[in-house]
Amino acid sequence: MLRESQARDRPVFVELLVSPGVNTYLGGPRSRADAEGEVPELPGRWPGSFVVDRDGEMIGHILLRRPTGDRRPAANGRVDLGYLFLPQTWGRGYASEACAAALDWFDAALPAEPVVLFTQSANTASMRLAAKLGFAEVERFHAWDAEQWLGLRPAAGS
Ligand SMILES: CC(C)(COP(=O)(O)OP(=O)(O)OC[C@H]1O[C@@H](n2cnc3c(N)ncnc32)[C@H](O)[C@@H]1OP(=O)(O)O)[C@@H](O)C(=O)NCCC(=O)NCCS
C-alpha cells in the first residue's frame, strides 16, 4: 500500500539513511547520530512522497520531487523519481509494484509531464527497475567518483 508518512515511520526513515546496503550507490551510509539529528518528527511529508507499507509496516520510500537548482540540462525543471527499500525486502517485486503505482498517480495528476531518474549505472537492481518502469537512457556522465545514468520516462499523454 502507498500512504502518507506518519510519525511512527521515523525509525524506518532513519534506517534507510544508515543502512550500508541501501546506501552502497548513494554516497555511503550516514552515521546514526547524523541521521537522528536530520530526520524530523514527521518525515517525508509532501505531495509525491509515499511510504510503502506492507502489512502495516513501512518497508520503503518513494520520492517524486522537482528539485530546484542547476542539474543536467535534460533534467532541469523536471520531476524525478527516487526509491529506497529496506534490504530484507528486496527482490520480491515490491519496488516494481510500488513505483508503478506512484507513477500512475503522477500520470493522473500531471499527464503532460515526463519523469526523470538518476542512478549509478553500477546499481544493477536500480537499472533493471528503471527499465521495467519505462525509463530510457538519456545520457551517462561521471560524477561523485562513479558513472551516473540519467533516464527519462515520456509524459503519459505523449
Ligand atoms: C533499487 C531497489 C529499490 C530495488 O528493489 P527491489 O525490491 O529489489 O526491486 P524489485 O524486486 O521490484 O526488482 C526490480 C528488478 O531488479 C532486479 N533485481 C533486484 N535485486 C537485484 C540485484 N541485486 N541484482 C540484479 N538485479 C536485481 C529484479 O530481478 C527485478 O528485475 P526483473 O523483474 O527483470 O527480474 C532496492 O535495491 C533498493 O532500495 N536499493 C537501495 C536504494 C537505491 O539504490 N535506490 C536507487 C537510487 S534512487
PDB file of C-alpha atoms and ligand atoms in Angstrom:
ATOM      1  CA  MET A   1       0.000   0.000   0.000  1.00  0.00           C
ATOM      2  CA  LEU A   2       1.160   3.536  -0.687  1.00  0.00           C
ATOM      3  CA  ARG A   3       0.296   6.051   2.009  1.00  0.00           C
ATOM      4  CA  GLU A   4       1.292   9.343   3.600  1.00  0.00           C
ATOM      5  CA  SER A   5       4.079   9.133   6.174  1.00  0.00           C
ATOM      6  CA  GLN A   6       3.291   9.077   9.886  1.00  0.00           C
ATOM      7  CA  ALA A   7       5.398   9.855  12.962  1.00  0.00           C
ATOM      8  CA  ARG A   8       5.669   6.101  13.723  1.00  0.00           C
ATOM      9  CA  ASP A   9       7.598   5.620  10.441  1.00  0.00           C
ATOM     10  CA  ARG A  10      10.516   7.734  11.680  1.00  0.00           C
ATOM     11  CA  PRO A  11      12.759   4.793  12.749  1.00  0.00           C
ATOM     12  CA  VAL A  12      12.489   3.362   9.217  1.00  0.00           C
ATOM     13  CA  PHE A  13      13.389   6.718   7.629  1.00  0.00           C
ATOM     14  CA  VAL A  14      16.471   6.728   9.898  1.00  0.00           C
ATOM     15  CA  GLU A  15      17.264   3.118   8.973  1.00  0.00           C
ATOM     16  CA  LEU A  16      17.125   3.958   5.259  1.00  0.00           C
ATOM     17  CA  LEU A  17      19.827   6.602   5.841  1.00  0.00           C
ATOM     18  CA  VAL A  18      22.137   4.455   7.989  1.00  0.00           C
ATOM     19  CA  SER A  19      21.831   1.136   6.136  1.00  0.00           C
ATOM     20  CA  PRO A  20      25.087   0.270   4.302  1.00  0.00           C
ATOM     21  CA  GLY A  21      23.129  -1.846   1.792  1.00  0.00           C
ATOM     22  CA  VAL A  22      20.679   0.903   0.889  1.00  0.00           C
ATOM     23  CA  ASN A  23      23.466   3.462   0.525  1.00  0.00           C
ATOM     24  CA  THR A  24      26.052   1.451  -1.431  1.00  0.00           C
ATOM     25  CA  TYR A  25      25.355   3.539  -4.548  1.00  0.00           C
ATOM     26  CA  LEU A  26      24.150   6.663  -2.759  1.00  0.00           C
ATOM     27  CA  GLY A  27      27.388   8.000  -1.344  1.00  0.00           C
ATOM     28  CA  GLY A  28      27.594   5.640   1.645  1.00  0.00           C
ATOM     29  CA  PRO A  29      25.596   5.411   4.863  1.00  0.00           C
ATOM     30  CA  ARG A  30      25.047   8.314   7.239  1.00  0.00           C
ATOM     31  CA  SER A  31      26.092   7.889  10.871  1.00  0.00           C
ATOM     32  CA  ARG A  32      23.181   7.118  13.176  1.00  0.00           C
ATOM     33  CA  ALA A  33      23.851  10.324  15.129  1.00  0.00           C
ATOM     34  CA  ASP A  34      23.674  12.422  11.934  1.00  0.00           C
ATOM     35  CA  ALA A  35      20.549  10.634  10.736  1.00  0.00           C
ATOM     36  CA  GLU A  36      18.809  11.011  14.091  1.00  0.00           C
ATOM     37  CA  GLY A  37      19.603  14.731  14.023  1.00  0.00           C
ATOM     38  CA  GLU A  38      18.474  15.140  10.435  1.00  0.00           C
ATOM     39  CA  VAL A  39      15.167  13.263  10.270  1.00  0.00           C
ATOM     40  CA  PRO A  40      12.226  15.362  11.561  1.00  0.00           C
ATOM     41  CA  GLU A  41       9.479  14.048  13.835  1.00  0.00           C
ATOM     42  CA  LEU A  42       7.200  13.699  10.823  1.00  0.00           C
ATOM     43  CA  PRO A  43       9.482  12.839   7.894  1.00  0.00           C
ATOM     44  CA  GLY A  44       8.690  12.744   4.205  1.00  0.00           C
ATOM     45  CA  ARG A  45       5.503  14.803   4.113  1.00  0.00           C
ATOM     46  CA  TRP A  46       5.000  16.371   0.690  1.00  0.00           C
ATOM     47  CA  PRO A  47       2.847  15.570  -2.355  1.00  0.00           C
ATOM     48  CA  GLY A  48       4.756  12.864  -4.220  1.00  0.00           C
ATOM     49  CA  SER A  49       6.315  11.285  -1.121  1.00  0.00           C
ATOM     50  CA  PHE A  50       4.921   7.803  -0.495  1.00  0.00           C
ATOM     51  CA  VAL A  51       5.561   5.380   2.308  1.00  0.00           C
ATOM     52  CA  VAL A  52       5.371   1.798   1.041  1.00  0.00           C
ATOM     53  CA  ASP A  53       3.501  -0.198   3.649  1.00  0.00           C
ATOM     54  CA  ARG A  54       3.429  -3.968   3.879  1.00  0.00           C
ATOM     55  CA  ASP A  55       1.075  -5.401   6.499  1.00  0.00           C
ATOM     56  CA  GLY A  56       1.096  -2.168   8.493  1.00  0.00           C
ATOM     57  CA  GLU A  57       4.872  -1.627   8.496  1.00  0.00           C
ATOM     58  CA  MET A  58       6.920   0.772   6.377  1.00  0.00           C
ATOM     59  CA  ILE A  59       9.304  -1.088   4.051  1.00  0.00           C
ATOM     60  CA  GLY A  60      10.283   1.656   1.639  1.00  0.00           C
ATOM     61  CA  HIS A  61      10.035   5.250   0.493  1.00  0.00           C
ATOM     62  CA  ILE A  62       9.191   6.536  -2.972  1.00  0.00           C
ATOM     63  CA  LEU A  63      10.062  10.120  -3.809  1.00  0.00           C
ATOM     64  CA  LEU A  64       8.712  12.181  -6.679  1.00  0.00           C
ATOM     65  CA  ARG A  65      10.335  15.624  -6.420  1.00  0.00           C
ATOM     66  CA  ARG A  66      11.056  18.651  -8.546  1.00  0.00           C
ATOM     67  CA  PRO A  67      14.487  19.746  -7.306  1.00  0.00           C
ATOM     68  CA  THR A  68      15.458  23.344  -7.845  1.00  0.00           C
ATOM     69  CA  GLY A  69      18.889  24.469  -8.939  1.00  0.00           C
ATOM     70  CA  ASP A  70      21.065  23.603 -11.860  1.00  0.00           C
ATOM     71  CA  ARG A  71      21.097  19.982 -12.966  1.00  0.00           C
ATOM     72  CA  ARG A  72      21.816  18.103 -16.167  1.00  0.00           C
ATOM     73  CA  PRO A  73      20.045  20.031 -18.973  1.00  0.00           C
ATOM     74  CA  ALA A  74      17.637  17.154 -19.724  1.00  0.00           C
ATOM     75  CA  ALA A  75      16.563  17.082 -16.068  1.00  0.00           C
ATOM     76  CA  ASN A  76      16.259  20.813 -15.362  1.00  0.00           C
ATOM     77  CA  GLY A  77      12.790  21.707 -14.068  1.00  0.00           C
ATOM     78  CA  ARG A  78      11.584  18.107 -14.277  1.00  0.00           C
ATOM     79  CA  VAL A  79      10.228  15.823 -11.597  1.00  0.00           C
ATOM     80  CA  ASP A  80      12.456  12.915 -10.662  1.00  0.00           C
ATOM     81  CA  LEU A  81      11.753   9.526  -9.162  1.00  0.00           C
ATOM     82  CA  GLY A  82      13.731   8.031  -6.294  1.00  0.00           C
ATOM     83  CA  TYR A  83      13.224   4.786  -4.362  1.00  0.00           C
ATOM     84  CA  LEU A  84      14.651   3.291  -1.188  1.00  0.00           C
ATOM     85  CA  PHE A  85      13.645  -0.076   0.251  1.00  0.00           C
ATOM     86  CA  LEU A  86      14.878  -1.966   3.313  1.00  0.00           C
ATOM     87  CA  PRO A  87      17.328  -4.669   2.134  1.00  0.00           C
ATOM     88  CA  GLN A  88      15.391  -7.515   3.756  1.00  0.00           C
ATOM     89  CA  THR A  89      12.507  -6.765   1.364  1.00  0.00           C
ATOM     90  CA  TRP A  90      14.482  -6.631  -1.891  1.00  0.00           C
ATOM     91  CA  GLY A  91      13.978  -8.955  -4.826  1.00  0.00           C
ATOM     92  CA  ARG A  92      10.273  -9.659  -4.320  1.00  0.00           C
ATOM     93  CA  GLY A  93       8.830  -7.184  -6.790  1.00  0.00           C
ATOM     94  CA  TYR A  94       7.752  -4.662  -4.134  1.00  0.00           C
ATOM     95  CA  ALA A  95       9.704  -1.801  -5.686  1.00  0.00           C
ATOM     96  CA  SER A  96       8.354  -2.539  -9.180  1.00  0.00           C
ATOM     97  CA  GLU A  97       4.760  -2.670  -7.992  1.00  0.00           C
ATOM     98  CA  ALA A  98       5.002   0.364  -5.709  1.00  0.00           C
ATOM     99  CA  CYS A  99       6.866   2.595  -8.189  1.00  0.00           C
ATOM    100  CA  ALA A 100       4.426   1.725 -10.976  1.00  0.00           C
ATOM    101  CA  ALA A 101       1.533   2.744  -8.709  1.00  0.00           C
ATOM    102  CA  ALA A 102       3.265   6.017  -7.763  1.00  0.00           C
ATOM    103  CA  LEU A 103       3.859   6.784 -11.452  1.00  0.00           C
ATOM    104  CA  ASP A 104       0.165   6.080 -12.185  1.00  0.00           C
ATOM    105  CA  TRP A 105      -0.692   8.651  -9.534  1.00  0.00           C
ATOM    106  CA  PHE A 106       1.747  11.093 -11.139  1.00  0.00           C
ATOM    107  CA  ASP A 107       0.352  10.499 -14.645  1.00  0.00           C
ATOM    108  CA  ALA A 108      -3.166  11.245 -13.437  1.00  0.00           C
ATOM    109  CA  ALA A 109      -2.029  14.450 -11.706  1.00  0.00           C
ATOM    110  CA  LEU A 110       0.358  15.772 -14.399  1.00  0.00           C
ATOM    111  CA  PRO A 111      -0.293  13.848 -17.635  1.00  0.00           C
ATOM    112  CA  ALA A 112       1.769  16.193 -19.785  1.00  0.00           C
ATOM    113  CA  GLU A 113       4.974  15.768 -17.790  1.00  0.00           C
ATOM    114  CA  PRO A 114       7.805  13.303 -18.253  1.00  0.00           C
ATOM    115  CA  VAL A 115       9.705  11.968 -15.227  1.00  0.00           C
ATOM    116  CA  VAL A 116      13.471  11.648 -14.968  1.00  0.00           C
ATOM    117  CA  LEU A 117      15.565   9.280 -12.867  1.00  0.00           C
ATOM    118  CA  PHE A 118      19.202   9.338 -11.781  1.00  0.00           C
ATOM    119  CA  THR A 119      21.060   6.248 -10.663  1.00  0.00           C
ATOM    120  CA  GLN A 120      24.594   4.904 -10.705  1.00  0.00           C
ATOM    121  CA  SER A 121      24.968   2.580 -13.679  1.00  0.00           C
ATOM    122  CA  ALA A 122      26.643   0.010 -11.381  1.00  0.00           C
ATOM    123  CA  ASN A 123      23.408  -0.229  -9.362  1.00  0.00           C
ATOM    124  CA  THR A 124      22.066  -3.257 -11.241  1.00  0.00           C
ATOM    125  CA  ALA A 125      18.797  -3.587  -9.325  1.00  0.00           C
ATOM    126  CA  SER A 126      18.007   0.078  -9.818  1.00  0.00           C
ATOM    127  CA  MET A 127      18.900  -0.048 -13.528  1.00  0.00           C
ATOM    128  CA  ARG A 128      16.576  -3.033 -14.041  1.00  0.00           C
ATOM    129  CA  LEU A 129      13.822  -1.338 -12.125  1.00  0.00           C
ATOM    130  CA  ALA A 130      14.192   1.850 -14.195  1.00  0.00           C
ATOM    131  CA  ALA A 131      13.934  -0.135 -17.429  1.00  0.00           C
ATOM    132  CA  LYS A 132      10.869  -2.029 -16.180  1.00  0.00           C
ATOM    133  CA  LEU A 133       9.186   1.272 -15.299  1.00  0.00           C
ATOM    134  CA  GLY A 134       9.696   2.645 -18.814  1.00  0.00           C
ATOM    135  CA  PHE A 135      12.725   4.882 -18.360  1.00  0.00           C
ATOM    136  CA  ALA A 136      15.028   5.114 -21.383  1.00  0.00           C
ATOM    137  CA  GLU A 137      18.616   6.298 -21.278  1.00  0.00           C
ATOM    138  CA  VAL A 138      19.252   9.977 -21.972  1.00  0.00           C
ATOM    139  CA  GLU A 139      22.924  10.015 -21.044  1.00  0.00           C
ATOM    140  CA  ARG A 140      25.661   8.654 -18.837  1.00  0.00           C
ATOM    141  CA  PHE A 141      28.040  11.024 -17.092  1.00  0.00           C
ATOM    142  CA  HIS A 142      30.725  10.950 -14.456  1.00  0.00           C
ATOM    143  CA  ALA A 143      30.048  12.482 -11.032  1.00  0.00           C
ATOM    144  CA  TRP A 144      30.736  11.648  -7.376  1.00  0.00           C
ATOM    145  CA  ASP A 145      33.500   9.234  -8.462  1.00  0.00           C
ATOM    146  CA  ALA A 146      31.143   6.981 -10.419  1.00  0.00           C
ATOM    147  CA  GLU A 147      29.306   6.653 -13.702  1.00  0.00           C
ATOM    148  CA  GLN A 148      25.797   8.085 -13.363  1.00  0.00           C
ATOM    149  CA  TRP A 149      22.792   7.217 -15.533  1.00  0.00           C
ATOM    150  CA  LEU A 150      20.029   9.659 -16.414  1.00  0.00           C
ATOM    151  CA  GLY A 151      16.822   8.142 -17.750  1.00  0.00           C
ATOM    152  CA  LEU A 152      13.558   9.687 -18.928  1.00  0.00           C
ATOM    153  CA  ARG A 153      10.037   8.306 -18.981  1.00  0.00           C
ATOM    154  CA  PRO A 154       7.902  10.152 -21.532  1.00  0.00           C
ATOM    155  CA  ALA A 155       4.755  12.001 -20.480  1.00  0.00           C
ATOM    156  CA  ALA A 156       1.683   9.799 -20.188  1.00  0.00           C
ATOM    157  CA  GLY A 157      -0.173  11.939 -22.698  1.00  0.00           C
ATOM    158  CA  SER A 158       2.581  11.974 -25.337  1.00  0.00           C
TER     159      SER A 158
HETATM  160  C1  LIG B   1      16.645  -0.481  -6.248  1.00  0.00           C
HETATM  161  C2  LIG B   1      15.703  -1.193  -5.286  1.00  0.00           C
HETATM  162  C3  LIG B   1      14.577  -0.223  -4.893  1.00  0.00           C
HETATM  163  C4  LIG B   1      15.107  -2.428  -5.951  1.00  0.00           C
HETATM  164  O1  LIG B   1      14.222  -3.011  -5.043  1.00  0.00           O
HETATM  165  P1  LIG B   1      13.622  -4.478  -5.240  1.00  0.00           P
HETATM  166  O2  LIG B   1      12.529  -4.651  -4.224  1.00  0.00           O
HETATM  167  O3  LIG B   1      14.715  -5.471  -5.221  1.00  0.00           O
HETATM  168  O4  LIG B   1      13.026  -4.399  -6.678  1.00  0.00           O
HETATM  169  P2  LIG B   1      12.132  -5.484  -7.360  1.00  0.00           P
HETATM  170  O5  LIG B   1      12.048  -6.731  -6.530  1.00  0.00           O
HETATM  171  O6  LIG B   1      10.860  -4.842  -7.768  1.00  0.00           O
HETATM  172  O7  LIG B   1      13.049  -5.815  -8.635  1.00  0.00           O
HETATM  173  C5  LIG B   1      13.261  -4.894  -9.684  1.00  0.00           C
HETATM  174  C6  LIG B   1      14.166  -5.533 -10.717  1.00  0.00           C
HETATM  175  O8  LIG B   1      15.515  -5.548 -10.224  1.00  0.00           O
HETATM  176  C7  LIG B   1      16.030  -6.875 -10.209  1.00  0.00           C
HETATM  177  N1  LIG B   1      16.909  -7.007  -9.056  1.00  0.00           N
HETATM  178  C8  LIG B   1      16.583  -6.892  -7.743  1.00  0.00           C
HETATM  179  N2  LIG B   1      17.708  -7.046  -6.997  1.00  0.00           N
HETATM  180  C9  LIG B   1      18.727  -7.264  -7.868  1.00  0.00           C
HETATM  181  C10 LIG B   1      20.132  -7.492  -7.718  1.00  0.00           C
HETATM  182  N3  LIG B   1      20.716  -7.493  -6.507  1.00  0.00           N
HETATM  183  N4  LIG B   1      20.889  -7.665  -8.833  1.00  0.00           N
HETATM  184  C11 LIG B   1      20.322  -7.656 -10.051  1.00  0.00           C
HETATM  185  N5  LIG B   1      19.004  -7.420 -10.268  1.00  0.00           N
HETATM  186  C12 LIG B   1      18.210  -7.239  -9.175  1.00  0.00           C
HETATM  187  C13 LIG B   1      14.799  -7.743 -10.089  1.00  0.00           C
HETATM  188  O9  LIG B   1      15.080  -9.054 -10.566  1.00  0.00           O
HETATM  189  C14 LIG B   1      13.826  -7.001 -10.993  1.00  0.00           C
HETATM  190  O10 LIG B   1      14.072  -7.192 -12.358  1.00  0.00           O
HETATM  191  P3  LIG B   1      13.303  -8.329 -13.182  1.00  0.00           P
HETATM  192  O11 LIG B   1      11.850  -8.167 -12.907  1.00  0.00           O
HETATM  193  O12 LIG B   1      13.694  -8.006 -14.559  1.00  0.00           O
HETATM  194  O13 LIG B   1      13.828  -9.616 -12.649  1.00  0.00           O
HETATM  195  C15 LIG B   1      16.441  -1.651  -3.994  1.00  0.00           C
HETATM  196  O14 LIG B   1      17.513  -2.470  -4.383  1.00  0.00           O
HETATM  197  C16 LIG B   1      16.949  -0.514  -3.150  1.00  0.00           C
HETATM  198  O15 LIG B   1      16.217   0.040  -2.327  1.00  0.00           O
HETATM  199  N6  LIG B   1      18.246  -0.157  -3.299  1.00  0.00           N
HETATM  200  C17 LIG B   1      18.856   0.857  -2.464  1.00  0.00           C
HETATM  201  C18 LIG B   1      18.429   2.256  -2.817  1.00  0.00           C
HETATM  202  C19 LIG B   1      18.864   2.657  -4.200  1.00  0.00           C
HETATM  203  O16 LIG B   1      19.976   2.349  -4.626  1.00  0.00           O
HETATM  204  N7  LIG B   1      17.987   3.377  -4.890  1.00  0.00           N
HETATM  205  C20 LIG B   1      18.291   3.813  -6.259  1.00  0.00           C
HETATM  206  C21 LIG B   1      18.625   5.243  -6.374  1.00  0.00           C
HETATM  207  S1  LIG B   1      17.179   6.287  -6.300  1.00  0.00           S
END
